[in-house]
Structures are given as structure tokens and as C-alpha cells.
């Protein structure tokens, strides 16, 4: 279970911010560049998302509602329940970061890769992750305004307007211009993927530089860090179990349950980092720390689960050849989430496939 190389780059960026934080005029320049990078990031997300695929994915509405309920209802409820761990295991700032973690959208790219590896419903995973990211641009700020309020450092309800301007407007612009720029984006996926990743690293540097200047890192002790890791391990275990067995109770077949488990149990670093930068200001570095740790944890654990699922016997009645998982994985490159440390590259072809809208009921 190797560490995601992109996480190592992020840790290196954090180290750079600790040694050489941006101050005064340099801080203003980095902040402006970070704002522009965030806008570009979400413009590219909008340009990649295929509207036709999103509409087609609505046919499997029960699966998507299940994933959305796990992402934006169950996760936040568990985050609120963790309030009782303050101050025993978590400090108030770490708890704010943990609660923010539970509010961000699901991943796209890693959900597709793991669903394909486990021989699940890949098209459903693509649509579920895309819907979660799209809805999260609006829902996450609203949930943050409601649940975090003014207690999260510089965050206030007015930040919803700011996030609409910095995230939603560029995203909508990308969708509107997709007809003209979509082809260019598809032809230069690898180069633009590097732009995505570079934008995220710039956001990380800006956030952690500001945190260093304000001295917030002195608030975290090794014991508190260990407590945070333990809480996140329990959170991930609960969500993996609930999404798997809950989907079975709702009557979904094996392929759909795999998609629900991987799309409903993970959180997106690529979406969460820019949102935290907008919402938290000087407190952003503490706010994204739980998300960065959870991201690496979910990749390692889900890789093991996907490998085990790939060896499970599959009932012939729960398979279908009406969709091509490989093609679906390629489609995610134009409508997915290639940045933020997600699993990248082409997802392995699924051994069995279930088309969107054809999930069977488990026996």
C-alpha cells in the first residue's frame, strides 16, 4: 500500500511553506495567484463534465440518491456526533476541520478506478461522483454556513457568496463554453491534468503559508494528531460498512453496491482544498489537515477492499455487457476529477459490468 505520490508532493509543499512562508507583498501575490488558480480549476471541471452523460445517469436515480445521502447527510451527522470528542481527543480547530471534511463532495477518479478493479458498476460510479461534485459546489458551502457558522476562524455565511463567485461561476462558464473548448480539453488531458495538480499545490502553499504566519501550527501536539487519525479511521470504517450493508438492505445488486461503497465513503481532496481556502482564510491549513489525512487513508484502505472484491465470485445474473467500463473510465478524464491526489490513469477494465439503470436486486 504505497503512499500516493501526490500526497508526498503536498507534504513537500507544506514543508516549503513551513520553511519559506509567503509574507507581506509576496503573500498578496500568492493569494491572488491562488484565487486565479481556483477559478481555473473549476472552469476546467466544468469544461470536462459531459452534460449528456449526466442526463443519462439520472436513469439510475436510486443509486445516486443513496450516494448523495451518504455524502451530504450521513457523513455530516457523524461529523456532528464527533463534537463530543472535544476536548478529550480533538481540539476545537481540529474538530472544525473534521466537520468540514464530512461536508465536501465525493471523489470521481479514485471511485471509478476502485469500482472497476472490484468489477462493479463503473458507469454508475462515474455519474455518482460527477453528481456529487456538481451538487457539492452549492451544498458544501450551505452546509458549512449552517453547521460551522462564524466559529471557524474567518469563516462566515457571507463566504457562500464568495464561493459562488470563485467556484460556481467558473464551473458554469466551463459548461457553457464546453462546446468550443471541450475538444481542446480532451486532446490535452495530460497537460491540463498537470495544471490542475499545480493549482492545488499552489492553494496548499498559500493556505499553509498563511497558517505559519499566524502561528496556528503551535496548537497541534502529537497526541492530538494521533487522536485525529484514530477518529478518522473509525469514521472511514463506519462509512464503508454502512454503504456496503445499507445498499444490500435497499435491494441493490453486487455491482451497484460496489459503486455505492466506493463513491459514498470517500471525500474529494481536489474539491475540498479550494473550498477550504475560500471559506476559512487564515484557518485553512488546519481545516484541510483532516481532509489530507483522510484522503490518504481512504486510498490505502479502499485499494485493499477493491482487490479483495475482485476475487469474489459473481452471480451471472448480476452482470451485463451493455456498457464498456474501459470507455467509461476514459470518459471520466473529460468529466472527472484528475487532480487533488486522486488515483490517476486509466482504470482497469472491469471483469463484469452493469449498465446504468440495470442494477439487480440481491438475493
Short mmCIF file of C-alpha atoms in Angstrom, two decimals:
data_model
loop_
_atom_site.label_atom_id
_atom_site.label_comp_id
_atom_site.label_asym_id
_atom_site.label_seq_id
_atom_site.Cartn_x
_atom_site.Cartn_y
_atom_site.Cartn_z
CA UNK A 1 0.00 0.00 0.00
CA UNK A 2 2.33 2.77 -1.19
CA UNK A 3 1.75 6.39 -0.28
CA UNK A 4 0.13 8.36 -3.08
CA UNK A 5 2.98 10.30 -4.79
CA UNK A 6 0.79 13.36 -4.99
CA UNK A 7 0.40 13.31 -1.22
CA UNK A 8 4.21 13.37 -0.99
CA UNK A 9 4.24 16.44 -3.23
CA UNK A 10 1.69 18.06 -0.95
CA UNK A 11 3.74 17.24 2.11
CA UNK A 12 6.75 18.77 0.37
CA UNK A 13 4.68 21.89 -0.35
CA UNK A 14 3.67 22.04 3.31
CA UNK A 15 7.35 21.77 4.27
CA UNK A 16 8.22 24.58 1.87
CA UNK A 17 5.50 26.76 3.40
CA UNK A 18 6.89 26.00 6.86
CA UNK A 19 10.46 26.93 5.87
CA UNK A 20 9.72 29.79 3.47
CA UNK A 21 6.22 31.14 4.08
CA UNK A 22 4.94 33.92 1.87
CA UNK A 23 4.82 37.22 3.76
CA UNK A 24 3.67 40.78 3.10
CA UNK A 25 3.80 41.58 -0.64
CA UNK A 26 4.69 38.01 -1.54
CA UNK A 27 1.69 36.78 0.45
CA UNK A 28 -0.61 39.10 -1.52
CA UNK A 29 0.84 37.82 -4.79
CA UNK A 30 0.45 34.18 -3.74
CA UNK A 31 -3.10 34.83 -2.55
CA UNK A 32 -4.03 36.42 -5.88
CA UNK A 33 -2.43 33.60 -7.83
CA UNK A 34 -4.24 31.06 -5.64
CA UNK A 35 -7.58 32.74 -6.33
CA UNK A 36 -6.91 32.64 -10.07
CA UNK A 37 -5.80 29.01 -9.87
CA UNK A 38 -9.00 28.02 -8.07
CA UNK A 39 -11.13 29.73 -10.72
CA UNK A 40 -9.16 27.97 -13.50
CA UNK A 41 -9.50 24.63 -11.71
CA UNK A 42 -13.29 24.81 -11.59
CA UNK A 43 -13.52 26.19 -15.11
CA UNK A 44 -11.72 23.06 -16.31
CA UNK A 45 -14.03 20.87 -14.20
CA UNK A 46 -17.00 22.47 -15.96
CA UNK A 47 -15.42 22.06 -19.39
CA UNK A 48 -14.79 18.35 -18.73
CA UNK A 49 -18.24 17.35 -17.45
CA UNK A 50 -20.39 15.89 -20.21
CA UNK A 51 -23.96 17.14 -19.85
CA UNK A 52 -25.27 14.21 -21.90
CA UNK A 53 -23.69 11.67 -19.58
CA UNK A 54 -25.07 13.48 -16.55
CA UNK A 55 -28.60 13.35 -18.00
CA UNK A 56 -28.22 9.67 -18.94
CA UNK A 57 -27.02 8.90 -15.42
CA UNK A 58 -30.28 10.16 -13.94
CA UNK A 59 -31.88 6.89 -15.04
CA UNK A 60 -30.24 5.23 -12.04
CA UNK A 61 -31.64 7.80 -9.61
CA UNK A 62 -31.98 5.43 -6.63
CA UNK A 63 -28.25 4.71 -6.63
CA UNK A 64 -27.34 8.39 -6.96
CA UNK A 65 -29.70 9.43 -4.16
CA UNK A 66 -28.13 6.77 -1.95
CA UNK A 67 -24.62 8.10 -2.62
CA UNK A 68 -25.74 11.71 -2.09
CA UNK A 69 -27.44 10.75 1.19
CA UNK A 70 -24.24 9.09 2.40
CA UNK A 71 -22.10 12.05 1.31
CA UNK A 72 -24.18 15.01 2.43
CA UNK A 73 -26.39 13.54 5.18
CA UNK A 74 -24.81 10.60 6.96
CA UNK A 75 -21.25 11.94 6.84
CA UNK A 76 -22.26 15.33 8.37
CA UNK A 77 -24.32 13.60 11.06
CA UNK A 78 -21.26 11.59 12.08
CA UNK A 79 -19.23 14.79 12.00
CA UNK A 80 -21.68 16.46 14.37
CA UNK A 81 -21.58 13.42 16.66
CA UNK A 82 -17.79 13.79 16.89
CA UNK A 83 -18.35 17.08 18.72
CA UNK A 84 -18.42 15.04 21.92
CA UNK A 85 -14.72 14.21 21.41
CA UNK A 86 -13.75 17.84 22.13
CA UNK A 87 -11.56 18.42 24.11
CA UNK A 88 -10.77 14.80 25.05
CA UNK A 89 -9.32 13.72 21.69
CA UNK A 90 -9.66 16.76 19.46
CA UNK A 91 -9.10 20.47 19.84
CA UNK A 92 -11.82 22.80 18.60
CA UNK A 93 -9.86 23.81 15.42
CA UNK A 94 -9.20 20.15 14.56
CA UNK A 95 -12.84 19.34 15.12
CA UNK A 96 -13.83 22.18 12.77
CA UNK A 97 -11.56 20.65 10.15
CA UNK A 98 -13.02 17.20 10.75
CA UNK A 99 -16.56 18.55 10.42
CA UNK A 100 -15.61 20.33 7.20
CA UNK A 101 -14.18 17.04 5.90
CA UNK A 102 -17.63 15.45 6.29
CA UNK A 103 -19.24 18.19 4.19
CA UNK A 104 -17.15 18.03 0.99
CA UNK A 105 -18.22 16.05 -2.12
CA UNK A 106 -17.18 12.54 -3.06
CA UNK A 107 -14.28 11.69 -5.35
CA UNK A 108 -14.62 10.78 -9.01
CA UNK A 109 -11.41 9.31 -10.37
CA UNK A 110 -10.50 7.00 -7.49
CA UNK A 111 -14.13 5.84 -7.15
CA UNK A 112 -14.07 4.84 -10.82
CA UNK A 113 -10.72 3.07 -10.53
CA UNK A 114 -11.66 1.09 -7.42
CA UNK A 115 -15.15 0.24 -8.74
CA UNK A 116 -13.60 -1.07 -11.95
CA UNK A 117 -10.97 -3.04 -10.05
CA UNK A 118 -13.69 -4.66 -7.92
CA UNK A 119 -15.82 -5.43 -11.01
CA UNK A 120 -18.60 -3.07 -10.05
CA UNK A 121 -20.91 -0.69 -11.93
CA UNK A 122 -18.39 1.72 -13.44
CA UNK A 123 -20.84 3.97 -15.35
CA UNK A 124 -22.82 4.44 -12.14
CA UNK A 125 -19.63 5.35 -10.26
CA UNK A 126 -18.81 7.97 -12.91
CA UNK A 127 -22.25 9.58 -12.70
CA UNK A 128 -22.46 9.35 -8.90
CA UNK A 129 -19.09 11.04 -8.45
CA UNK A 130 -19.91 13.71 -11.04
CA UNK A 131 -23.27 14.50 -9.45
CA UNK A 132 -21.68 14.68 -6.01
CA UNK A 133 -19.00 17.12 -7.19
CA UNK A 134 -21.51 19.26 -9.06
CA UNK A 135 -24.01 19.43 -6.20
CA UNK A 136 -21.23 19.92 -3.68
CA UNK A 137 -20.28 23.28 -5.21
CA UNK A 138 -23.58 24.58 -3.83
CA UNK A 139 -24.38 22.20 -0.96
CA UNK A 140 -20.99 22.21 0.79
CA UNK A 141 -20.88 26.00 1.35
CA UNK A 142 -24.50 25.98 2.53
CA UNK A 143 -23.84 23.15 4.98
CA UNK A 144 -20.68 24.89 6.15
CA UNK A 145 -22.59 28.13 6.71
CA UNK A 146 -25.23 26.24 8.69
CA UNK A 147 -23.05 23.87 10.75
CA UNK A 148 -19.79 25.80 11.14
CA UNK A 149 -21.13 29.35 11.29
CA UNK A 150 -18.79 32.08 12.43
CA UNK A 151 -16.88 29.80 14.77
CA UNK A 152 -14.42 28.51 12.19
CA UNK A 153 -11.84 31.25 12.26
CA UNK A 154 -12.57 33.73 9.49
CA UNK A 155 -15.47 31.75 8.06
CA UNK A 156 -18.91 33.33 7.93
CA UNK A 157 -22.11 32.85 5.98
CA UNK A 158 -21.01 35.63 3.59
CA UNK A 159 -18.40 33.21 2.29
CA UNK A 160 -21.19 31.44 0.41
CA UNK A 161 -21.34 34.42 -1.96
CA UNK A 162 -17.57 34.35 -2.35
CA UNK A 163 -17.51 30.66 -3.13
CA UNK A 164 -20.26 31.13 -5.73
CA UNK A 165 -18.13 33.74 -7.46
CA UNK A 166 -14.86 31.80 -7.25
CA UNK A 167 -16.13 28.26 -7.83
CA UNK A 168 -19.64 28.07 -9.25
CA UNK A 169 -19.35 30.89 -11.79
CA UNK A 170 -16.16 29.47 -13.40
CA UNK A 171 -17.72 26.00 -13.38
CA UNK A 172 -20.85 27.24 -15.17
CA UNK A 173 -18.66 29.17 -17.61
CA UNK A 174 -16.79 25.96 -18.39
CA UNK A 175 -20.08 24.15 -19.04
CA UNK A 176 -21.35 26.94 -21.31
CA UNK A 177 -18.09 27.05 -23.29
CA UNK A 178 -17.69 23.25 -23.40
CA UNK A 179 -18.98 23.19 -26.99
CA UNK A 180 -15.95 25.21 -28.09
CA UNK A 181 -13.25 24.22 -25.57
CA UNK A 182 -14.30 20.64 -24.81
CA UNK A 183 -12.32 19.22 -27.72
CA UNK A 184 -9.18 21.09 -26.71
CA UNK A 185 -9.56 19.88 -23.11
CA UNK A 186 -9.99 16.27 -24.25
CA UNK A 187 -6.94 16.42 -26.53
CA UNK A 188 -4.70 17.87 -23.81
CA UNK A 189 -5.89 15.91 -20.78
CA UNK A 190 -2.40 15.11 -19.52
CA UNK A 191 -1.11 18.68 -19.77
CA UNK A 192 -4.22 20.14 -18.19
CA UNK A 193 -4.02 17.47 -15.50
CA UNK A 194 -0.63 18.91 -14.55
CA UNK A 195 -2.22 22.37 -14.48
CA UNK A 196 -4.89 21.00 -12.12
CA UNK A 197 -2.32 19.49 -9.80
CA UNK A 198 -0.14 22.57 -9.88
CA UNK A 199 -3.16 24.71 -8.97
CA UNK A 200 -3.91 22.51 -5.97
CA UNK A 201 -0.27 22.71 -4.80
CA UNK A 202 -0.42 26.50 -5.07
CA UNK A 203 -3.59 26.51 -2.95
CA UNK A 204 -1.86 24.29 -0.37
CA UNK A 205 1.18 26.57 -0.25
CA UNK A 206 -0.97 29.69 0.16
CA UNK A 207 -3.07 28.14 2.94
CA UNK A 208 -0.16 26.72 4.92
CA UNK A 209 1.93 29.87 4.47
CA UNK A 210 -0.84 31.93 5.99
CA UNK A 211 -1.12 29.40 8.79
CA UNK A 212 2.59 29.65 9.52
CA UNK A 213 2.48 33.45 9.58
CA UNK A 214 -0.38 33.33 12.09
CA UNK A 215 1.36 30.64 14.17
CA UNK A 216 -1.54 28.19 14.21
CA UNK A 217 0.67 25.07 13.98
CA UNK A 218 1.76 25.50 17.58
CA UNK A 219 -1.72 24.38 18.59
CA UNK A 220 -1.26 20.74 17.48
CA UNK A 221 0.51 18.19 19.68
CA UNK A 222 1.50 14.64 18.62
CA UNK A 223 -1.18 13.27 20.95
CA UNK A 224 -3.85 15.37 19.24
CA UNK A 225 -2.62 14.21 15.83
CA UNK A 226 -2.86 10.57 16.94
CA UNK A 227 -6.36 11.22 18.22
CA UNK A 228 -7.37 12.73 14.89
CA UNK A 229 -6.05 9.71 12.98
CA UNK A 230 -7.96 7.34 15.28
CA UNK A 231 -11.20 9.27 14.83
CA UNK A 232 -10.80 9.31 11.06
CA UNK A 233 -10.09 5.56 10.97
CA UNK A 234 -13.36 4.93 12.82
CA UNK A 235 -15.22 7.35 10.54
CA UNK A 236 -13.96 5.59 7.40
CA UNK A 237 -14.75 2.13 8.82
CA UNK A 238 -18.30 3.18 9.69
CA UNK A 239 -18.96 4.67 6.24
CA UNK A 240 -17.51 1.68 4.39
CA UNK A 241 -19.72 -0.66 6.43
CA UNK A 242 -22.89 1.42 6.20
CA UNK A 243 -22.63 1.97 2.45
CA UNK A 244 -21.99 -1.73 1.78
CA UNK A 245 -24.60 -3.30 4.06
CA UNK A 246 -27.05 -0.43 3.71
CA UNK A 247 -27.02 -0.81 -0.08
CA UNK A 248 -27.75 -4.51 0.36
CA UNK A 249 -30.68 -3.72 2.64
CA UNK A 250 -32.02 -1.34 -0.03
CA UNK A 251 -32.02 -4.17 -2.58
CA UNK A 252 -29.08 -3.18 -4.78
CA UNK A 253 -27.13 -5.89 -6.60
CA UNK A 254 -23.43 -6.55 -6.09
CA UNK A 255 -22.19 -4.28 -8.90
CA UNK A 256 -24.26 -1.35 -7.65
CA UNK A 257 -23.26 -1.97 -4.02
CA UNK A 258 -19.60 -1.69 -5.02
CA UNK A 259 -20.21 1.65 -6.74
CA UNK A 260 -22.18 2.91 -3.74
CA UNK A 261 -19.50 1.82 -1.29
CA UNK A 262 -16.61 3.48 -3.11
CA UNK A 263 -18.47 6.64 -4.16
CA UNK A 264 -20.30 7.06 -0.87
CA UNK A 265 -17.44 6.53 1.58
CA UNK A 266 -14.78 8.87 0.20
CA UNK A 267 -14.14 12.60 0.19
CA UNK A 268 -12.56 14.73 -2.53
CA UNK A 269 -9.29 16.48 -1.78
CA UNK A 270 -9.42 18.30 -5.12
CA UNK A 271 -12.77 19.93 -4.31
CA UNK A 272 -12.21 20.32 -0.58
CA UNK A 273 -8.91 22.21 -0.71
CA UNK A 274 -10.12 25.15 -2.85
CA UNK A 275 -13.34 25.38 -0.86
CA UNK A 276 -11.46 25.46 2.44
CA UNK A 277 -9.16 28.15 1.09
CA UNK A 278 -12.18 30.32 0.27
CA UNK A 279 -14.18 29.53 3.40
CA UNK A 280 -11.56 29.55 6.17
CA UNK A 281 -8.93 32.10 5.23
CA UNK A 282 -6.07 32.04 7.77
CA UNK A 283 -7.50 28.90 9.38
CA UNK A 284 -7.49 26.94 6.11
CA UNK A 285 -4.32 24.97 6.90
CA UNK A 286 -5.87 23.41 10.00
CA UNK A 287 -9.17 22.94 8.19
CA UNK A 288 -7.62 20.88 5.38
CA UNK A 289 -5.30 18.79 7.57
CA UNK A 290 -8.02 16.26 8.49
CA UNK A 291 -9.04 16.07 4.81
CA UNK A 292 -5.46 15.41 3.65
CA UNK A 293 -5.03 12.62 6.21
CA UNK A 294 -8.42 11.09 5.43
CA UNK A 295 -7.68 11.18 1.71
CA UNK A 296 -4.55 9.08 2.03
CA UNK A 297 -6.26 6.71 4.46
CA UNK A 298 -9.22 6.13 2.13
CA UNK A 299 -6.94 5.37 -0.83
CA UNK A 300 -4.97 2.77 1.11
CA UNK A 301 -7.98 1.05 2.65
CA UNK A 302 -10.12 1.10 -0.50
CA UNK A 303 -7.26 -0.33 -2.56
CA UNK A 304 -7.22 -3.38 -0.27
CA UNK A 305 -11.03 -3.73 -0.36
CA UNK A 306 -11.17 -3.41 -4.16
CA UNK A 307 -8.52 -6.09 -4.55
CA UNK A 308 -10.47 -8.46 -2.30
CA UNK A 309 -13.75 -7.71 -4.08
CA UNK A 310 -12.12 -8.53 -7.42
CA UNK A 311 -11.68 -12.12 -6.23
CA UNK A 312 -15.30 -12.54 -5.13
CA UNK A 313 -17.45 -14.99 -7.14
CA UNK A 314 -20.01 -13.11 -9.25
CA UNK A 315 -23.50 -14.37 -9.99
CA UNK A 316 -24.16 -14.41 -13.74
CA UNK A 317 -27.49 -12.67 -13.15
CA UNK A 318 -25.64 -9.67 -11.73
CA UNK A 319 -23.56 -8.98 -14.84
CA UNK A 320 -24.24 -7.20 -18.08
CA UNK A 321 -22.26 -6.45 -21.22
CA UNK A 322 -24.31 -3.44 -22.24
CA UNK A 323 -21.61 -0.94 -21.22
CA UNK A 324 -17.88 -0.77 -21.59
CA UNK A 325 -16.02 0.00 -18.39
CA UNK A 326 -12.87 0.95 -20.23
CA UNK A 327 -14.68 3.54 -22.30
CA UNK A 328 -16.38 4.84 -19.17
CA UNK A 329 -13.03 5.27 -17.49
CA UNK A 330 -11.73 7.26 -20.44
CA UNK A 331 -14.83 9.43 -20.33
CA UNK A 332 -14.00 10.35 -16.74
CA UNK A 333 -10.93 12.10 -18.00
CA UNK A 334 -13.11 14.69 -19.65
CA UNK A 335 -15.70 14.95 -16.93
CA UNK A 336 -13.98 13.75 -13.83
CA UNK A 337 -11.57 14.89 -11.20
CA UNK A 338 -7.98 14.37 -12.28
CA UNK A 339 -6.36 16.45 -9.60
CA UNK A 340 -6.01 16.57 -5.87
CA UNK A 341 -4.13 13.34 -5.37
CA UNK A 342 -6.80 11.11 -6.79
CA UNK A 343 -5.84 7.79 -8.32
CA UNK A 344 -4.92 8.74 -11.86
CA UNK A 345 -4.62 6.99 -15.16
CA UNK A 346 -6.90 4.58 -16.89
CA UNK A 347 -8.97 2.40 -14.61
CA UNK A 348 -8.54 -1.33 -15.16
CA UNK A 349 -11.18 -2.88 -17.34
CA UNK A 350 -13.89 -4.43 -15.24
CA UNK A 351 -14.34 -8.16 -15.36
CA UNK A 352 -18.10 -7.75 -15.13
CA UNK A 353 -20.12 -4.68 -15.90
CA UNK A 354 -23.56 -3.40 -15.13
CA UNK A 355 -25.01 -0.61 -17.20
CA UNK A 356 -26.50 2.45 -15.61
CA UNK A 357 -30.08 1.78 -14.69
CA UNK A 358 -29.77 -2.03 -14.79
CA UNK A 359 -28.91 -2.80 -11.18
CA UNK A 360 -30.36 -6.09 -9.98
CA UNK A 361 -31.70 -6.92 -6.59
CA UNK A 362 -29.64 -9.07 -4.27
CA UNK A 363 -30.99 -12.40 -3.18
#
